[in-house]
Amino acid sequence: DAKTTQPPSMDCAEGRAANLPCNHSTISGNEYVYWYRQIHSQGPQYIIHGLKNNETNEMASLIITEDRKSSTLILPHATLRDTAVYYCIVRVPISSGSARQLTFGSGTQLTVLP
Amino acid sequence: KAGVTQTPRYLIKTRGQQVTLSCSPISGHRSVSWYQQTPGQGLQFLFEYFSETQRNKGNFPGRFSGRQFSNSRSEMNVSTLELGDSALYLCASSGDSWGTGNTIYFGEGSWLTVV
């Protein structure tokens, strides 16, 4: 799996958009970008994933640059409950017969301020 | 749809004892994997089971073992507990087809304290 680089911490004002960057300059053509978050003392929560097109779901948007060397997770209207560690993970797609394993880095501690 | 269920949520054991943790995956998921999370080492992969067979293993000593039952429920066991085994143990499940298998879902974890 390709290595990812994320800032260790970020702050965001409540109600504003939180933009979390991730660098993955060694990503290969068939690797997806996944985002998870972990609120203190809970299991990681899946947020979103994508290959090369921008993706949006009820939780967030994922913007991947055209060269796929970096991406940004956007929480459009951050709330206090979005305070968590956010992990960007790059890996090949899970398919039938392949082993499932996620390699977590240090992530970004997002603190949403009132 | 019920999520990944782990029991117990919290437990305290004495050094030298052994512990068994349980995980029920999301209905229909046949892959169950286990992770250990400590403040110093972060989230580390322990092993993965699929259809009752260990398919992948992380770099942990033999004191850490697991198994999976025919209903996909899984248990992990740690024998001869050491203080350093104090951690949050996370179970994750996923499907095995292209459509449902792209996402891995985690349980809330079992907090183990070794004293």
PDB file of N, CA, C and O in Angstrom, chain A residues 2-49:
ATOM      1  N   ALA A   2       0.447   2.240  -0.765  1.00  0.00           N
ATOM      2  CA  ALA A   2       1.219   3.475  -0.844  1.00  0.00           C
ATOM      3  C   ALA A   2       1.203   4.210   0.498  1.00  0.00           C
ATOM      4  O   ALA A   2       0.244   4.155   1.255  1.00  0.00           O
ATOM      5  N   LYS A   3       2.303   4.945   0.744  1.00  0.00           N
ATOM      6  CA  LYS A   3       2.409   5.706   1.993  1.00  0.00           C
ATOM      7  C   LYS A   3       1.627   7.009   1.865  1.00  0.00           C
ATOM      8  O   LYS A   3       1.553   7.591   0.785  1.00  0.00           O
ATOM      9  N   THR A   4       1.053   7.450   2.971  1.00  0.00           N
ATOM     10  CA  THR A   4       0.315   8.719   2.986  1.00  0.00           C
ATOM     11  C   THR A   4       0.931   9.653   4.009  1.00  0.00           C
ATOM     12  O   THR A   4       1.519   9.218   5.001  1.00  0.00           O
ATOM     13  N   THR A   5       0.791  10.946   3.758  1.00  0.00           N
ATOM     14  CA  THR A   5       1.270  11.971   4.681  1.00  0.00           C
ATOM     15  C   THR A   5       0.128  12.917   4.998  1.00  0.00           C
ATOM     16  O   THR A   5      -0.513  13.454   4.081  1.00  0.00           O
ATOM     17  N   GLN A   6      -0.119  13.114   6.289  1.00  0.00           N
ATOM     18  CA  GLN A   6      -1.176  14.004   6.738  1.00  0.00           C
ATOM     19  C   GLN A   6      -0.629  14.939   7.810  1.00  0.00           C
ATOM     20  O   GLN A   6       0.267  14.562   8.563  1.00  0.00           O
ATOM     21  N   PRO A   7      -1.168  16.159   7.888  1.00  0.00           N
ATOM     22  CA  PRO A   7      -0.739  17.035   8.992  1.00  0.00           C
ATOM     23  C   PRO A   7      -1.189  16.435  10.312  1.00  0.00           C
ATOM     24  O   PRO A   7      -2.249  15.820  10.384  1.00  0.00           O
ATOM     25  N   PRO A   8      -0.405  16.592  11.365  1.00  0.00           N
ATOM     26  CA  PRO A   8      -0.770  15.963  12.641  1.00  0.00           C
ATOM     27  C   PRO A   8      -2.014  16.548  13.284  1.00  0.00           C
ATOM     28  O   PRO A   8      -2.735  15.843  13.984  1.00  0.00           O
ATOM     29  N   SER A   9      -2.285  17.822  13.070  1.00  0.00           N
ATOM     30  CA  SER A   9      -3.451  18.428  13.716  1.00  0.00           C
ATOM     31  C   SER A   9      -3.984  19.600  12.899  1.00  0.00           C
ATOM     32  O   SER A   9      -3.245  20.231  12.138  1.00  0.00           O
ATOM     33  N   MET A  10      -5.282  19.863  13.074  1.00  0.00           N
ATOM     34  CA  MET A  10      -5.941  20.994  12.435  1.00  0.00           C
ATOM     35  C   MET A  10      -7.084  21.440  13.326  1.00  0.00           C
ATOM     36  O   MET A  10      -7.684  20.618  14.030  1.00  0.00           O
ATOM     37  N   ASP A  11      -7.391  22.730  13.267  1.00  0.00           N
ATOM     38  CA  ASP A  11      -8.564  23.265  13.951  1.00  0.00           C
ATOM     39  C   ASP A  11      -9.543  23.783  12.911  1.00  0.00           C
ATOM     40  O   ASP A  11      -9.156  24.186  11.812  1.00  0.00           O
ATOM     41  N   CYS A  12     -10.812  23.784  13.287  1.00  0.00           N
ATOM     42  CA  CYS A  12     -11.845  24.283  12.398  1.00  0.00           C
ATOM     43  C   CYS A  12     -12.952  24.876  13.257  1.00  0.00           C
ATOM     44  O   CYS A  12     -13.306  24.300  14.301  1.00  0.00           O
ATOM     45  N   ALA A  13     -13.510  26.001  12.822  1.00  0.00           N
ATOM     46  CA  ALA A  13     -14.611  26.608  13.558  1.00  0.00           C
ATOM     47  C   ALA A  13     -15.902  25.858  13.263  1.00  0.00           C
ATOM     48  O   ALA A  13     -16.160  25.437  12.124  1.00  0.00           O
ATOM     49  N   GLU A  14     -16.708  25.702  14.282  1.00  0.00           N
ATOM     50  CA  GLU A  14     -17.995  25.021  14.129  1.00  0.00           C
ATOM     51  C   GLU A  14     -18.827  25.713  13.065  1.00  0.00           C
ATOM     52  O   GLU A  14     -18.922  26.945  13.010  1.00  0.00           O
ATOM     53  N   GLY A  15     -19.425  24.910  12.174  1.00  0.00           N
ATOM     54  CA  GLY A  15     -20.248  25.459  11.111  1.00  0.00           C
ATOM     55  C   GLY A  15     -19.498  25.751   9.822  1.00  0.00           C
ATOM     56  O   GLY A  15     -20.113  25.922   8.769  1.00  0.00           O
ATOM     57  N   ARG A  16     -18.178  25.802   9.919  1.00  0.00           N
ATOM     58  CA  ARG A  16     -17.377  26.040   8.733  1.00  0.00           C
ATOM     59  C   ARG A  16     -16.976  24.716   8.099  1.00  0.00           C
ATOM     60  O   ARG A  16     -17.093  23.653   8.704  1.00  0.00           O
ATOM     61  N   ALA A  17     -16.492  24.794   6.871  1.00  0.00           N
ATOM     62  CA  ALA A  17     -16.017  23.585   6.198  1.00  0.00           C
ATOM     63  C   ALA A  17     -14.640  23.204   6.739  1.00  0.00           C
ATOM     64  O   ALA A  17     -13.781  24.052   6.934  1.00  0.00           O
ATOM     65  N   ALA A  18     -14.462  21.921   6.970  1.00  0.00           N
ATOM     66  CA  ALA A  18     -13.149  21.390   7.368  1.00  0.00           C
ATOM     67  C   ALA A  18     -12.543  20.705   6.155  1.00  0.00           C
ATOM     68  O   ALA A  18     -13.184  19.831   5.545  1.00  0.00           O
ATOM     69  N   ASN A  19     -11.345  21.135   5.799  1.00  0.00           N
ATOM     70  CA  ASN A  19     -10.649  20.569   4.643  1.00  0.00           C
ATOM     71  C   ASN A  19      -9.401  19.843   5.123  1.00  0.00           C
ATOM     72  O   ASN A  19      -8.435  20.482   5.558  1.00  0.00           O
ATOM     73  N   LEU A  20      -9.404  18.538   5.034  1.00  0.00           N
ATOM     74  CA  LEU A  20      -8.289  17.745   5.532  1.00  0.00           C
ATOM     75  C   LEU A  20      -7.466  17.209   4.353  1.00  0.00           C
ATOM     76  O   LEU A  20      -7.968  16.421   3.551  1.00  0.00           O
ATOM     77  N   PRO A  21      -6.202  17.615   4.254  1.00  0.00           N
ATOM     78  CA  PRO A  21      -5.380  17.180   3.120  1.00  0.00           C
ATOM     79  C   PRO A  21      -4.658  15.861   3.381  1.00  0.00           C
ATOM     80  O   PRO A  21      -4.408  15.489   4.535  1.00  0.00           O
ATOM     81  N   CYS A  22      -4.306  15.207   2.281  1.00  0.00           N
ATOM     82  CA  CYS A  22      -3.542  13.959   2.361  1.00  0.00           C
ATOM     83  C   CYS A  22      -2.665  13.868   1.110  1.00  0.00           C
ATOM     84  O   CYS A  22      -3.158  14.039  -0.004  1.00  0.00           O
ATOM     85  N   ASN A  23      -1.390  13.626   1.318  1.00  0.00           N
ATOM     86  CA  ASN A  23      -0.472  13.412   0.199  1.00  0.00           C
ATOM     87  C   ASN A  23      -0.200  11.926   0.021  1.00  0.00           C
ATOM     88  O   ASN A  23       0.067  11.227   1.000  1.00  0.00           O
ATOM     89  N   HIS A  24      -0.273  11.470  -1.205  1.00  0.00           N
ATOM     90  CA  HIS A  24       0.004  10.059  -1.523  1.00  0.00           C
ATOM     91  C   HIS A  24       0.687  10.028  -2.876  1.00  0.00           C
ATOM     92  O   HIS A  24       0.147   9.510  -3.855  1.00  0.00           O
ATOM     93  N   SER A  25       1.897  10.577  -2.912  1.00  0.00           N
ATOM     94  CA  SER A  25       2.595  10.778  -4.188  1.00  0.00           C
ATOM     95  C   SER A  25       3.008   9.472  -4.866  1.00  0.00           C
ATOM     96  O   SER A  25       3.275   9.457  -6.063  1.00  0.00           O
ATOM     97  N   THR A  26       3.075   8.366  -4.115  1.00  0.00           N
ATOM     98  CA  THR A  26       3.495   7.090  -4.720  1.00  0.00           C
ATOM     99  C   THR A  26       2.319   6.187  -5.064  1.00  0.00           C
ATOM    100  O   THR A  26       2.508   5.008  -5.324  1.00  0.00           O
ATOM    101  N   ILE A  27       1.128   6.755  -5.076  1.00  0.00           N
ATOM    102  CA  ILE A  27      -0.063   5.956  -5.345  1.00  0.00           C
ATOM    103  C   ILE A  27       0.031   5.332  -6.737  1.00  0.00           C
ATOM    104  O   ILE A  27       0.517   5.948  -7.687  1.00  0.00           O
ATOM    105  N   SER A  28      -0.416   4.109  -6.849  1.00  0.00           N
ATOM    106  CA  SER A  28      -0.394   3.438  -8.150  1.00  0.00           C
ATOM    107  C   SER A  28      -1.794   3.487  -8.763  1.00  0.00           C
ATOM    108  O   SER A  28      -2.766   3.845  -8.116  1.00  0.00           O
ATOM    109  N   GLY A  29      -1.846   3.093 -10.025  1.00  0.00           N
ATOM    110  CA  GLY A  29      -3.056   3.300 -10.800  1.00  0.00           C
ATOM    111  C   GLY A  29      -4.299   2.603 -10.278  1.00  0.00           C
ATOM    112  O   GLY A  29      -5.422   3.072 -10.500  1.00  0.00           O
ATOM    113  N   ASN A  30      -4.133   1.507  -9.586  1.00  0.00           N
ATOM    114  CA  ASN A  30      -5.307   0.757  -9.138  1.00  0.00           C
ATOM    115  C   ASN A  30      -5.569   0.920  -7.638  1.00  0.00           C
ATOM    116  O   ASN A  30      -6.370   0.175  -7.070  1.00  0.00           O
ATOM    117  N   GLU A  31      -4.898   1.849  -6.997  1.00  0.00           N
ATOM    118  CA  GLU A  31      -5.109   2.060  -5.568  1.00  0.00           C
ATOM    119  C   GLU A  31      -6.182   3.103  -5.316  1.00  0.00           C
ATOM    120  O   GLU A  31      -6.215   4.149  -5.953  1.00  0.00           O
ATOM    121  N   TYR A  32      -7.033   2.805  -4.359  1.00  0.00           N
ATOM    122  CA  TYR A  32      -8.085   3.711  -3.946  1.00  0.00           C
ATOM    123  C   TYR A  32      -7.622   4.523  -2.736  1.00  0.00           C
ATOM    124  O   TYR A  32      -6.778   4.096  -1.962  1.00  0.00           O
ATOM    125  N   VAL A  33      -8.262   5.658  -2.539  1.00  0.00           N
ATOM    126  CA  VAL A  33      -8.054   6.466  -1.343  1.00  0.00           C
ATOM    127  C   VAL A  33      -9.255   6.266  -0.428  1.00  0.00           C
ATOM    128  O   VAL A  33     -10.397   6.466  -0.837  1.00  0.00           O
ATOM    129  N   TYR A  34      -8.998   5.829   0.792  1.00  0.00           N
ATOM    130  CA  TYR A  34     -10.044   5.626   1.794  1.00  0.00           C
ATOM    131  C   TYR A  34      -9.843   6.623   2.943  1.00  0.00           C
ATOM    132  O   TYR A  34      -8.727   6.950   3.310  1.00  0.00           O
ATOM    133  N   TRP A  35     -10.962   7.052   3.513  1.00  0.00           N
ATOM    134  CA  TRP A  35     -10.901   7.888   4.712  1.00  0.00           C
ATOM    135  C   TRP A  35     -11.719   7.238   5.826  1.00  0.00           C
ATOM    136  O   TRP A  35     -12.851   6.814   5.609  1.00  0.00           O
ATOM    137  N   TYR A  36     -11.092   7.191   6.988  1.00  0.00           N
ATOM    138  CA  TYR A  36     -11.766   6.756   8.207  1.00  0.00           C
ATOM    139  C   TYR A  36     -11.554   7.829   9.269  1.00  0.00           C
ATOM    140  O   TYR A  36     -10.632   8.624   9.182  1.00  0.00           O
ATOM    141  N   ARG A  37     -12.396   7.824  10.277  1.00  0.00           N
ATOM    142  CA  ARG A  37     -12.144   8.689  11.425  1.00  0.00           C
ATOM    143  C   ARG A  37     -12.372   7.894  12.693  1.00  0.00           C
ATOM    144  O   ARG A  37     -13.130   6.909  12.705  1.00  0.00           O
ATOM    145  N   GLN A  38     -11.702   8.329  13.748  1.00  0.00           N
ATOM    146  CA  GLN A  38     -11.821   7.650  15.016  1.00  0.00           C
ATOM    147  C   GLN A  38     -12.028   8.683  16.112  1.00  0.00           C
ATOM    148  O   GLN A  38     -11.153   9.519  16.370  1.00  0.00           O
ATOM    149  N   ILE A  39     -13.189   8.600  16.694  1.00  0.00           N
ATOM    150  CA  ILE A  39     -13.496   9.426  17.855  1.00  0.00           C
ATOM    151  C   ILE A  39     -12.952   8.702  19.070  1.00  0.00           C
ATOM    152  O   ILE A  39     -13.022   7.472  19.138  1.00  0.00           O
ATOM    153  N   HIS A  40     -12.444   9.452  20.000  1.00  0.00           N
ATOM    154  CA  HIS A  40     -11.737   8.881  21.140  1.00  0.00           C
ATOM    155  C   HIS A  40     -12.480   7.710  21.764  1.00  0.00           C
ATOM    156  O   HIS A  40     -13.669   7.787  22.041  1.00  0.00           O
ATOM    157  N   SER A  41     -11.746   6.606  21.929  1.00  0.00           N
ATOM    158  CA  SER A  41     -12.243   5.405  22.599  1.00  0.00           C
ATOM    159  C   SER A  41     -13.266   4.623  21.786  1.00  0.00           C
ATOM    160  O   SER A  41     -13.892   3.715  22.321  1.00  0.00           O
ATOM    161  N   GLN A  42     -13.430   4.963  20.509  1.00  0.00           N
ATOM    162  CA  GLN A  42     -14.345   4.206  19.665  1.00  0.00           C
ATOM    163  C   GLN A  42     -13.586   3.582  18.496  1.00  0.00           C
ATOM    164  O   GLN A  42     -12.448   3.941  18.218  1.00  0.00           O
ATOM    165  N   GLY A  43     -14.232   2.640  17.799  1.00  0.00           N
ATOM    166  CA  GLY A  43     -13.617   2.045  16.632  1.00  0.00           C
ATOM    167  C   GLY A  43     -13.613   3.005  15.453  1.00  0.00           C
ATOM    168  O   GLY A  43     -14.448   3.911  15.377  1.00  0.00           O
ATOM    169  N   PRO A  44     -12.695   2.840  14.518  1.00  0.00           N
ATOM    170  CA  PRO A  44     -12.666   3.702  13.328  1.00  0.00           C
ATOM    171  C   PRO A  44     -13.971   3.601  12.547  1.00  0.00           C
ATOM    172  O   PRO A  44     -14.558   2.523  12.423  1.00  0.00           O
ATOM    173  N   GLN A  45     -14.393   4.735  12.033  1.00  0.00           N
ATOM    174  CA  GLN A  45     -15.646   4.823  11.278  1.00  0.00           C
ATOM    175  C   GLN A  45     -15.326   5.119   9.823  1.00  0.00           C
ATOM    176  O   GLN A  45     -14.604   6.077   9.525  1.00  0.00           O
ATOM    177  N   TYR A  46     -15.832   4.316   8.914  1.00  0.00           N
ATOM    178  CA  TYR A  46     -15.640   4.551   7.492  1.00  0.00           C
ATOM    179  C   TYR A  46     -16.341   5.839   7.085  1.00  0.00           C
ATOM    180  O   TYR A  46     -17.479   6.112   7.505  1.00  0.00           O
ATOM    181  N   ILE A  47     -15.661   6.658   6.266  1.00  0.00           N
ATOM    182  CA  ILE A  47     -16.276   7.894   5.787  1.00  0.00           C
ATOM    183  C   ILE A  47     -16.566   7.803   4.304  1.00  0.00           C
ATOM    184  O   ILE A  47     -17.711   7.957   3.869  1.00  0.00           O
ATOM    185  N   ILE A  48     -15.541   7.588   3.496  1.00  0.00           N
ATOM    186  CA  ILE A  48     -15.703   7.672   2.051  1.00  0.00           C
ATOM    187  C   ILE A  48     -14.477   7.077   1.382  1.00  0.00           C
ATOM    188  O   ILE A  48     -13.421   6.934   2.022  1.00  0.00           O
ATOM    189  N   HIS A  49     -14.585   6.693   0.124  1.00  0.00           N
ATOM    190  CA  HIS A  49     -13.420   6.284  -0.626  1.00  0.00           C
ATOM    191  C   HIS A  49     -13.608   6.653  -2.095  1.00  0.00           C
ATOM    192  O   HIS A  49     -14.736   6.876  -2.548  1.00  0.00           O
TER     193      HIS A  49
END
